[in-house]
Short mmCIF file of C-alpha atoms in Angstrom, two decimals:
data_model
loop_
_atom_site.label_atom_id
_atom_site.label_comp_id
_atom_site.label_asym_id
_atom_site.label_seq_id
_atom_site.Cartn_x
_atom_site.Cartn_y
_atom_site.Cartn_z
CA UNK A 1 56.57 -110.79 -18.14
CA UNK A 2 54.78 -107.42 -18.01
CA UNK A 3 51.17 -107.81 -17.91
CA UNK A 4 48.98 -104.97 -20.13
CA UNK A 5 45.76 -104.30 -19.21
CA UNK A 6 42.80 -104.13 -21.47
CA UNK A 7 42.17 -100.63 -22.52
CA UNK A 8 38.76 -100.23 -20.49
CA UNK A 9 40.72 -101.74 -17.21
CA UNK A 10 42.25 -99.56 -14.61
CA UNK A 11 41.69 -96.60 -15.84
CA UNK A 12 38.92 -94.10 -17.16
CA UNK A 13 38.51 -93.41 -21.00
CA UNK A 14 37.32 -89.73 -21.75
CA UNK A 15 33.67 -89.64 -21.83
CA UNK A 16 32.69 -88.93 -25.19
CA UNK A 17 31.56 -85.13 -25.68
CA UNK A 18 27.67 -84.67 -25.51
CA UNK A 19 25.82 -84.02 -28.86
CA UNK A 20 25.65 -80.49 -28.94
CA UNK A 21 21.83 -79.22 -28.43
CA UNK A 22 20.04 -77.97 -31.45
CA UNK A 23 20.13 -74.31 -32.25
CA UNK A 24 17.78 -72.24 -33.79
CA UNK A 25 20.19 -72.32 -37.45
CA UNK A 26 19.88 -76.06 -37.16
CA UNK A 27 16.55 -76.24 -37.26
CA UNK A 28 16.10 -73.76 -40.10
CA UNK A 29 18.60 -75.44 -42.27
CA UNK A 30 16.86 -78.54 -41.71
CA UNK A 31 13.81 -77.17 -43.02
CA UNK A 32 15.12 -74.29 -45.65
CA UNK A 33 13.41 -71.74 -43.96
CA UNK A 34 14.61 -68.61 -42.00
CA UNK A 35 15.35 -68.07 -38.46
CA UNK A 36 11.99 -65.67 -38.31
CA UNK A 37 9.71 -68.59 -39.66
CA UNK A 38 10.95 -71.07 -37.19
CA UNK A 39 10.25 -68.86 -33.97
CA UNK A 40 7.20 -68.49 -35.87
CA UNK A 41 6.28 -71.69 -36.52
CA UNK A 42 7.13 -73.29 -32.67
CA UNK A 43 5.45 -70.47 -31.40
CA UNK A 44 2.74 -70.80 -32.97
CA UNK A 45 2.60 -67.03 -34.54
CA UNK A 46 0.86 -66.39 -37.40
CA UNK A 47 2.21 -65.23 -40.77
CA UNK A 48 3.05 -68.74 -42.21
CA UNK A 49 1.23 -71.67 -44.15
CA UNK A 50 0.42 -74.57 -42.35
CA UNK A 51 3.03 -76.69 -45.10
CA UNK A 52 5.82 -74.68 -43.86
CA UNK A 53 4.79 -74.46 -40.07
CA UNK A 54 4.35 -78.53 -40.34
CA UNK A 55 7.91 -78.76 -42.20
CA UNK A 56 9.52 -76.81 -39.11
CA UNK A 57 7.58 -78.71 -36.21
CA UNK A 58 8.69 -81.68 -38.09
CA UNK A 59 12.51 -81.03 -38.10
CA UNK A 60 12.55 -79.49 -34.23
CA UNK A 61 10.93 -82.63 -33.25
CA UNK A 62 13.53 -84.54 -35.33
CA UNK A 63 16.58 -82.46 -34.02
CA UNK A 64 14.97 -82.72 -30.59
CA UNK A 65 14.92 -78.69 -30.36
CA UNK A 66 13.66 -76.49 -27.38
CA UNK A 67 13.43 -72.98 -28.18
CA UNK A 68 15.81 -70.83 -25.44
CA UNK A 69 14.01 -69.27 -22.89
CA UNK A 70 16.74 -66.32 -22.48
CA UNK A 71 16.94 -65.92 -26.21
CA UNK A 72 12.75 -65.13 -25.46
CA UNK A 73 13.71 -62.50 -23.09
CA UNK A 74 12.80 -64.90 -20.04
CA UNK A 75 15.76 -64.93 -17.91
CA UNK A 76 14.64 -67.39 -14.86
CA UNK A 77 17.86 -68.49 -13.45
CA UNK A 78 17.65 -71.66 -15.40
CA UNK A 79 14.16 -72.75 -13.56
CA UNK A 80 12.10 -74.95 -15.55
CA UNK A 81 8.58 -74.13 -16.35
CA UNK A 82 5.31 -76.22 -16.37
CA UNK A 83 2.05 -75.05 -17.94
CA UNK A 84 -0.85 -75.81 -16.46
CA UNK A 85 -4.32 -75.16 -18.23
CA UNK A 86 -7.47 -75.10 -16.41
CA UNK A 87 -10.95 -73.64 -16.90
CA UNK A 88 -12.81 -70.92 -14.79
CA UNK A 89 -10.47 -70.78 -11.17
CA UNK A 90 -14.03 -69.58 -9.98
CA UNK A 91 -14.92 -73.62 -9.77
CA UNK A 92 -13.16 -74.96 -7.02
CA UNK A 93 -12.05 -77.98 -9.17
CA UNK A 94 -9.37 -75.35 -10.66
CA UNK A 95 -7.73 -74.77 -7.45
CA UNK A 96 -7.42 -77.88 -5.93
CA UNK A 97 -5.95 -79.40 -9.01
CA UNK A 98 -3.73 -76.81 -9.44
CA UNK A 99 -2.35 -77.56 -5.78
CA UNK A 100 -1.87 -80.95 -6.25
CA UNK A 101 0.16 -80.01 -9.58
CA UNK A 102 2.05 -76.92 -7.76
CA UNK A 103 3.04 -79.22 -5.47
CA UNK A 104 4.38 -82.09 -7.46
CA UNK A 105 6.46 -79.74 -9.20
CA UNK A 106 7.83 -77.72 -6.52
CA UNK A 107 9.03 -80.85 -4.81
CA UNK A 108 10.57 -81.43 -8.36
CA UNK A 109 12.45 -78.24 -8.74
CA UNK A 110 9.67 -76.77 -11.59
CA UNK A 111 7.98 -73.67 -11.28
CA UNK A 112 4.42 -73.08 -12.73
CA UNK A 113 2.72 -70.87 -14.82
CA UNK A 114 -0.88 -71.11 -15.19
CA UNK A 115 -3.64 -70.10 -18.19
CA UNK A 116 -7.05 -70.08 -17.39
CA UNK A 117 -8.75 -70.25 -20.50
CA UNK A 118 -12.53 -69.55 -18.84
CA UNK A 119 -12.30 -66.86 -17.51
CA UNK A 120 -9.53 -64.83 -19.65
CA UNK A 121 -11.86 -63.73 -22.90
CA UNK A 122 -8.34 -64.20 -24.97
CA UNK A 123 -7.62 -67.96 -24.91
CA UNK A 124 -5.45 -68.28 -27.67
CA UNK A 125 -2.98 -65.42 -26.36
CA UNK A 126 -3.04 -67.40 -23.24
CA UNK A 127 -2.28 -70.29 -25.08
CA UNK A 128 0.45 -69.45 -27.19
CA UNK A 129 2.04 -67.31 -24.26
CA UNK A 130 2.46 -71.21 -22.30
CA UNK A 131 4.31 -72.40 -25.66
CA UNK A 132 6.69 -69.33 -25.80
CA UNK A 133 7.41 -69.94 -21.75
CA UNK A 134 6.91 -73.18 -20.91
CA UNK A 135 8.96 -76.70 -21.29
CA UNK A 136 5.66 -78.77 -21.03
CA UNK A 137 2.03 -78.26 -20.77
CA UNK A 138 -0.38 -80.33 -19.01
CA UNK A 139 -4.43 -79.51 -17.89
CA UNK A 140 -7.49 -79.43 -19.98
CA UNK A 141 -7.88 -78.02 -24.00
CA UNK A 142 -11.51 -79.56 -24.29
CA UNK A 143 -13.15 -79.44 -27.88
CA UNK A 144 -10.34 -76.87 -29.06
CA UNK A 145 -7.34 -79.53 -28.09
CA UNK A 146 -6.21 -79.90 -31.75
CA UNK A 147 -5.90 -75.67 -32.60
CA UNK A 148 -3.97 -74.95 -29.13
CA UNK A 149 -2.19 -77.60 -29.63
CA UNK A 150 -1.12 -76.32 -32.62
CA UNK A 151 0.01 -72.73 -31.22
CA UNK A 152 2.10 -74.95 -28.24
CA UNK A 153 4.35 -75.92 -30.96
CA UNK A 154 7.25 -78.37 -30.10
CA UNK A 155 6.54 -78.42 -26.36
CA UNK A 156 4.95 -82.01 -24.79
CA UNK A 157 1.25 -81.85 -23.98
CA UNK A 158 -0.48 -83.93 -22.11
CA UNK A 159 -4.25 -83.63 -21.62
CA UNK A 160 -6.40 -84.70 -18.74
CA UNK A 161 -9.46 -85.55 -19.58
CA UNK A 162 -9.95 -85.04 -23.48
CA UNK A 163 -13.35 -84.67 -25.07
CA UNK A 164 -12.26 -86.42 -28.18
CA UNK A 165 -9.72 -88.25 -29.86
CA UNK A 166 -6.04 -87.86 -27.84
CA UNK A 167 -3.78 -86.09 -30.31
CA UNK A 168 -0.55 -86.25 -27.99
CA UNK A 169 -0.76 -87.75 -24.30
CA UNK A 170 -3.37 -87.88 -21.57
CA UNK A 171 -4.68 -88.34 -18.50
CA UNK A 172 -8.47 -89.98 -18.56
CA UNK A 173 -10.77 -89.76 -15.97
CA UNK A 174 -12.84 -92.52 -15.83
CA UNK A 175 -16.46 -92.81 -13.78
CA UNK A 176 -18.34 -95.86 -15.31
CA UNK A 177 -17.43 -98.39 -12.24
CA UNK A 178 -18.08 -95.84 -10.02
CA UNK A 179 -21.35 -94.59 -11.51
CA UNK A 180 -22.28 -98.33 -11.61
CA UNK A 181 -21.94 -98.55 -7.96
CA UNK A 182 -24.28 -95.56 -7.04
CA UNK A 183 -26.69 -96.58 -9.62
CA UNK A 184 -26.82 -99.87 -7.39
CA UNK A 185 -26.80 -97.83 -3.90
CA UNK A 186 -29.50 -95.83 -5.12
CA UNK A 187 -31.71 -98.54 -5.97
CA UNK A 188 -31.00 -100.63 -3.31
CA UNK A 189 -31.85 -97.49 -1.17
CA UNK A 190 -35.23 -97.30 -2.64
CA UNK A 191 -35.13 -94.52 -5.39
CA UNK A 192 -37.35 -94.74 -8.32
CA UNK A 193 -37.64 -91.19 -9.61
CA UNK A 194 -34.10 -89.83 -10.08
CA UNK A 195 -33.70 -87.03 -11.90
CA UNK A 196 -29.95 -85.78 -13.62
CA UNK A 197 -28.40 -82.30 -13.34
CA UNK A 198 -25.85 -82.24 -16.36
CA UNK A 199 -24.38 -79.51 -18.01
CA UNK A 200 -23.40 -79.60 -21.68
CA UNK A 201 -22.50 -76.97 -24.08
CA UNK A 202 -24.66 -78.51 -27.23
CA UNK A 203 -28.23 -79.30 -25.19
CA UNK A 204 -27.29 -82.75 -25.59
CA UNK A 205 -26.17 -85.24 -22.78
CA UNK A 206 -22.74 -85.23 -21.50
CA UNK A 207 -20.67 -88.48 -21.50
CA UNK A 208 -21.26 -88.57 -17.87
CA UNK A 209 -24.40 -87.97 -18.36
CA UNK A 210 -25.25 -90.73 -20.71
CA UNK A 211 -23.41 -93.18 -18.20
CA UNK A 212 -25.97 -91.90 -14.87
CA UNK A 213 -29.08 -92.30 -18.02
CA UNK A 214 -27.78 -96.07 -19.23
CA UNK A 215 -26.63 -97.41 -15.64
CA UNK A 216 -29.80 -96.46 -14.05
CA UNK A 217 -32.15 -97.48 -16.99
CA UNK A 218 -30.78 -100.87 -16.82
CA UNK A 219 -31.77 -101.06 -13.68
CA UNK A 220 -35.53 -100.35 -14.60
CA UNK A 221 -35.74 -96.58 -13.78
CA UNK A 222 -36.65 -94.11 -15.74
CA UNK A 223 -34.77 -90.76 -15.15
CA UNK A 224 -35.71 -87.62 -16.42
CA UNK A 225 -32.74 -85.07 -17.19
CA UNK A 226 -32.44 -81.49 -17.57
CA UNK A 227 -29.47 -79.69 -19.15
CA UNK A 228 -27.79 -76.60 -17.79
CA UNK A 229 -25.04 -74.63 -20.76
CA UNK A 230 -22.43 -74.27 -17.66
CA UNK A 231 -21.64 -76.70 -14.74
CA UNK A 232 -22.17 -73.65 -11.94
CA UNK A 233 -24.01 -73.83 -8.74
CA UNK A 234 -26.26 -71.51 -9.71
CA UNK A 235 -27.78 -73.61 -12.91
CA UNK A 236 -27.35 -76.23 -10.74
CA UNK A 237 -29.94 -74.63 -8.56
CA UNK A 238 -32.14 -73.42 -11.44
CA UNK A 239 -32.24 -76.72 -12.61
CA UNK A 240 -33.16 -78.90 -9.23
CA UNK A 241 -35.98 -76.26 -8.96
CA UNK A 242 -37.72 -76.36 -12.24
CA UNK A 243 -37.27 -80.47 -12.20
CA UNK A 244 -39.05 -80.13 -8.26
CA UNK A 245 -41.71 -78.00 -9.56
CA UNK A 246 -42.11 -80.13 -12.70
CA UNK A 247 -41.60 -83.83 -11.00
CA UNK A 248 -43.15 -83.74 -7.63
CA UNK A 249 -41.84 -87.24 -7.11
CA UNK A 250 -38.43 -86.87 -7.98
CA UNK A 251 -36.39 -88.97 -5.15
CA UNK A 252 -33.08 -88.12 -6.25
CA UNK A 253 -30.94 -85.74 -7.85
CA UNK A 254 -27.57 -86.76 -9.79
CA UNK A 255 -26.05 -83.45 -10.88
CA UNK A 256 -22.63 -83.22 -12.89
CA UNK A 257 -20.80 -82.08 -10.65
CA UNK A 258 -20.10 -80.85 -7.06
CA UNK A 259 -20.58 -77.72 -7.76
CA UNK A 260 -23.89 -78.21 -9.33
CA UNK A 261 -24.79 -80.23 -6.68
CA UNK A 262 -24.16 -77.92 -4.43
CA UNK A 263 -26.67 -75.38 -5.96
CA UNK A 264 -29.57 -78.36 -5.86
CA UNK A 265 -28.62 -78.38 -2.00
CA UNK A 266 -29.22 -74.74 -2.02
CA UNK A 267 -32.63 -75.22 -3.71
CA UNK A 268 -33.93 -78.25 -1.87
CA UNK A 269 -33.23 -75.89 1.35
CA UNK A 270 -35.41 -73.01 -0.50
CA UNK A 271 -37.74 -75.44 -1.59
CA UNK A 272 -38.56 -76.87 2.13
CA UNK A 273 -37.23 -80.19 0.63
CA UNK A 274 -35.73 -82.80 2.57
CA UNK A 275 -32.53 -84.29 2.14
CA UNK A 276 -31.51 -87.26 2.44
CA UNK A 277 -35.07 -88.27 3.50
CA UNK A 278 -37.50 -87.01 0.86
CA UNK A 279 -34.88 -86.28 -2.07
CA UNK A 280 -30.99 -87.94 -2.03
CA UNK A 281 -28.52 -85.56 -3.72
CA UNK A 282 -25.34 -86.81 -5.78
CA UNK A 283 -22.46 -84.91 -6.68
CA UNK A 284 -19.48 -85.64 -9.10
CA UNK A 285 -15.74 -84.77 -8.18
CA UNK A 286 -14.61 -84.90 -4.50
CA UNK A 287 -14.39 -81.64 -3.72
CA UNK A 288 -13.37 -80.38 -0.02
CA UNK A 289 -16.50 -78.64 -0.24
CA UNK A 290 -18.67 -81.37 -0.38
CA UNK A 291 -17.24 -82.12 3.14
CA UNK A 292 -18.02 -78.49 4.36
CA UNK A 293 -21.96 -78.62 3.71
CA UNK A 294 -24.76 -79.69 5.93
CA UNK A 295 -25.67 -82.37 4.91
CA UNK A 296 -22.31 -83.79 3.67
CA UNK A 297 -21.99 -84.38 -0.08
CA UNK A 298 -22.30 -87.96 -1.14
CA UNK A 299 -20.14 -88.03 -4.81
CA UNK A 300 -18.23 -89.73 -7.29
CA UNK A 301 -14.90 -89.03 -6.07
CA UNK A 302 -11.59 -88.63 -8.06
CA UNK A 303 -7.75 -88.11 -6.41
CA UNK A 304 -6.68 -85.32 -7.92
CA UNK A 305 -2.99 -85.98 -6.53
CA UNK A 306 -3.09 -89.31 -8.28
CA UNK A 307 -4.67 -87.15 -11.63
CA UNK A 308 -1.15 -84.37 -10.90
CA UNK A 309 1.32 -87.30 -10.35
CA UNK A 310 0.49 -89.01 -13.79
CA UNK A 311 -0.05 -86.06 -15.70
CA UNK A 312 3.35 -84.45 -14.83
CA UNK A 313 4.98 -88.16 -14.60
CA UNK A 314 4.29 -88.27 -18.26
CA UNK A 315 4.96 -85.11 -18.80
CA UNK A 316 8.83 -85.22 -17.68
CA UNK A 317 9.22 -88.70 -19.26
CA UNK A 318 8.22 -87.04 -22.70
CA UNK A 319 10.50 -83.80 -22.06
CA UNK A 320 13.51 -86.10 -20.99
CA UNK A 321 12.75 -88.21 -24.17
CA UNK A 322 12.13 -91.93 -22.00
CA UNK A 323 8.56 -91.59 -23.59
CA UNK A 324 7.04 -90.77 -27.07
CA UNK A 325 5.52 -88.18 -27.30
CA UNK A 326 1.87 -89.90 -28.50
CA UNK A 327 0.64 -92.77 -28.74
CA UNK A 328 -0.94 -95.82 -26.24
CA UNK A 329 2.33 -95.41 -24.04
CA UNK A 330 1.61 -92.07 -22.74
CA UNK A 331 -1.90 -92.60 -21.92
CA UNK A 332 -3.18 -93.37 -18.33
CA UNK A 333 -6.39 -93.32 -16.47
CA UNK A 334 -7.30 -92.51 -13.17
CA UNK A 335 -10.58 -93.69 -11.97
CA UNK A 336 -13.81 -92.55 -9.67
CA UNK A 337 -15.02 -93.88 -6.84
CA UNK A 338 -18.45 -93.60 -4.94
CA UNK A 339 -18.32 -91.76 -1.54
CA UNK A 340 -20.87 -92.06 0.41
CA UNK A 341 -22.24 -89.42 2.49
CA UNK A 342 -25.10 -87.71 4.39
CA UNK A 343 -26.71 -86.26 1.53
CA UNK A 344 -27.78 -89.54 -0.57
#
């Protein structure tokens, strides 16, 4: 008696064809519009109502469509592209992220193209140029997330460090343990005057800065604060030498950032002030050039790589459609530490 296998034994079926990707047509069937309005609309050109742009974005997403980077005039060799957004490359928190993330996606076979919307004086062209290029975007939108968002269209975002609500995914960075501890070093260390160096665009105290103001106050001190309009060394500096002029018995200095606390190095220097032994100076960040001073920078540290690794992590998951593309899945947090060095 001849024995018959079962169909699935022995041999391989056919793989069943792929779904063919969405085209352009698809899309503008799906939405009763013309070709014309749907580059429009996932490029996030003007000339259409936000209805119709939100109809389109709504069937691309649906059809899972990605605009062809040839048909754009982009002809890359089939090399896929990561945006990265950062503000002012003049602060070396730009660079070094962009290092970690350059690296992270070379190793993945992704190439990089970079908008730096502090320094450029046309954001939104910037912008829209990473939706028209780009696969996925990662790096920070700040106050104006929701409007470039917008103009990036179909392509995944994720945003590192938001300043509001997270419209698609992110990357937090989170310094309340660590600002907890150095509120505790501090104090046990003797301080009783500190004074914060923040920088806010609104005259009002940043997050981070309302987390230095309620940490310490809990622990019975009193800080004073002065406000800078930009996080550079040199309002860092202007700042630490008004609040020494103005507070003789200021015993430390907190400043936003390394950066900024770099600049209320500079000014203790000018100022014949001693540090760590008369004034203790606090940084935020990490930065290799904390390590590069005289005295050595004690801060609130963050891993960028670990910040790079999430961010394009999620990224890719949302792109190969393993995550959603919002929601409580596709956010993460990476966290500060205190770093203690010479300088507090």
């Amino acid at each position: 008696m001849t024995h018959t296998p079962p169909p699935d034994a022995g041999a391989t079926s056919p793989a069943a064809p792929a779904s063919p990707r969405a085209t352009i047509h698809d899309v503008a069937a799906a939405a009763g519009v013309s070709r014309q309005t749907v580059t429009r609309a996932v490029n996030g050109m003007y000339g259409i109502s936000a209805a119709t742009k939100e109809r389109v974005l709504a069937a691309a997403a649906a059809l899972d469509y990605r605009p062809s980077r040839f048909g754009r005039g982009l002809v890359t060799g089939g090399d896929r592209q990561l945006g990265l957004v950062v503000n002012d490359l003049r602060n070396p928190y730009s660079p070094e992220l962009a290092a970690a993330v350059l690296g992270l996606a070379a190793a993945r076979g992704w190439n990089v193209m970079l908008a730096d919307v502090g320094l450029s004086g046309d954001e939104d062209r910037a912008v829209r140029a990473l939706g028209a290029q780009t696969d996925v975007v990662i790096g920070y939108l700040g106050s104006r997330a929701a409007e470039w968002i917008g103009h990036l269209g179909s392509v995944p975002v994720v945003e590192l460090d938001p300043a509001g609500e997270v419209l698609r995914a992110a990357v937090r960075l989170d310094a309340s343990a660590a600002v907890e501890d150095l509120a505790d070093h501090l104090v046990a260390s003797g301080v009783r005057h500190p004074v914060i160096v923040d920088a806010s665009h609104d005259a009002r105290p940043s997050s981070r800065g309302r987390l230095m103001l309620d940490a310490l106050r809990r622990r019975g001190r009193h800080p004073e604060i002065a406000i800078a309009d930009a996080a550079t060394a040199e309002h860092g500096a202007a700042m630490a030498a008004r609040a020494l002029e103005r507070f003789p018995g200021v015993d430390a200095v907190l400043a936003f950032n390394d950066v900024m606390a770099l600049g209320v190095l500079a000014a203790c220097r000018r100022a014949g002030v001693d540090v760590p032994g008369t004034v203790r100076v606090v940084g935020v960040d990490g930065l290799t050039a904390g390590t590069l001073v005289a005295p050595t920078l004690t801060t609130l540290a963050v891993d960028l790589a670990a910040v790079a690794r999430e961010a394009v992590d999620l990224a890719l998951g949302m792109l190969a459609g393993d995550l959603p593309r919002s929601g409580a899945t596709v956010q993460r947090t990476v966290r500060h530490r205190l770093l203690v060095r010479e300088s507090a």
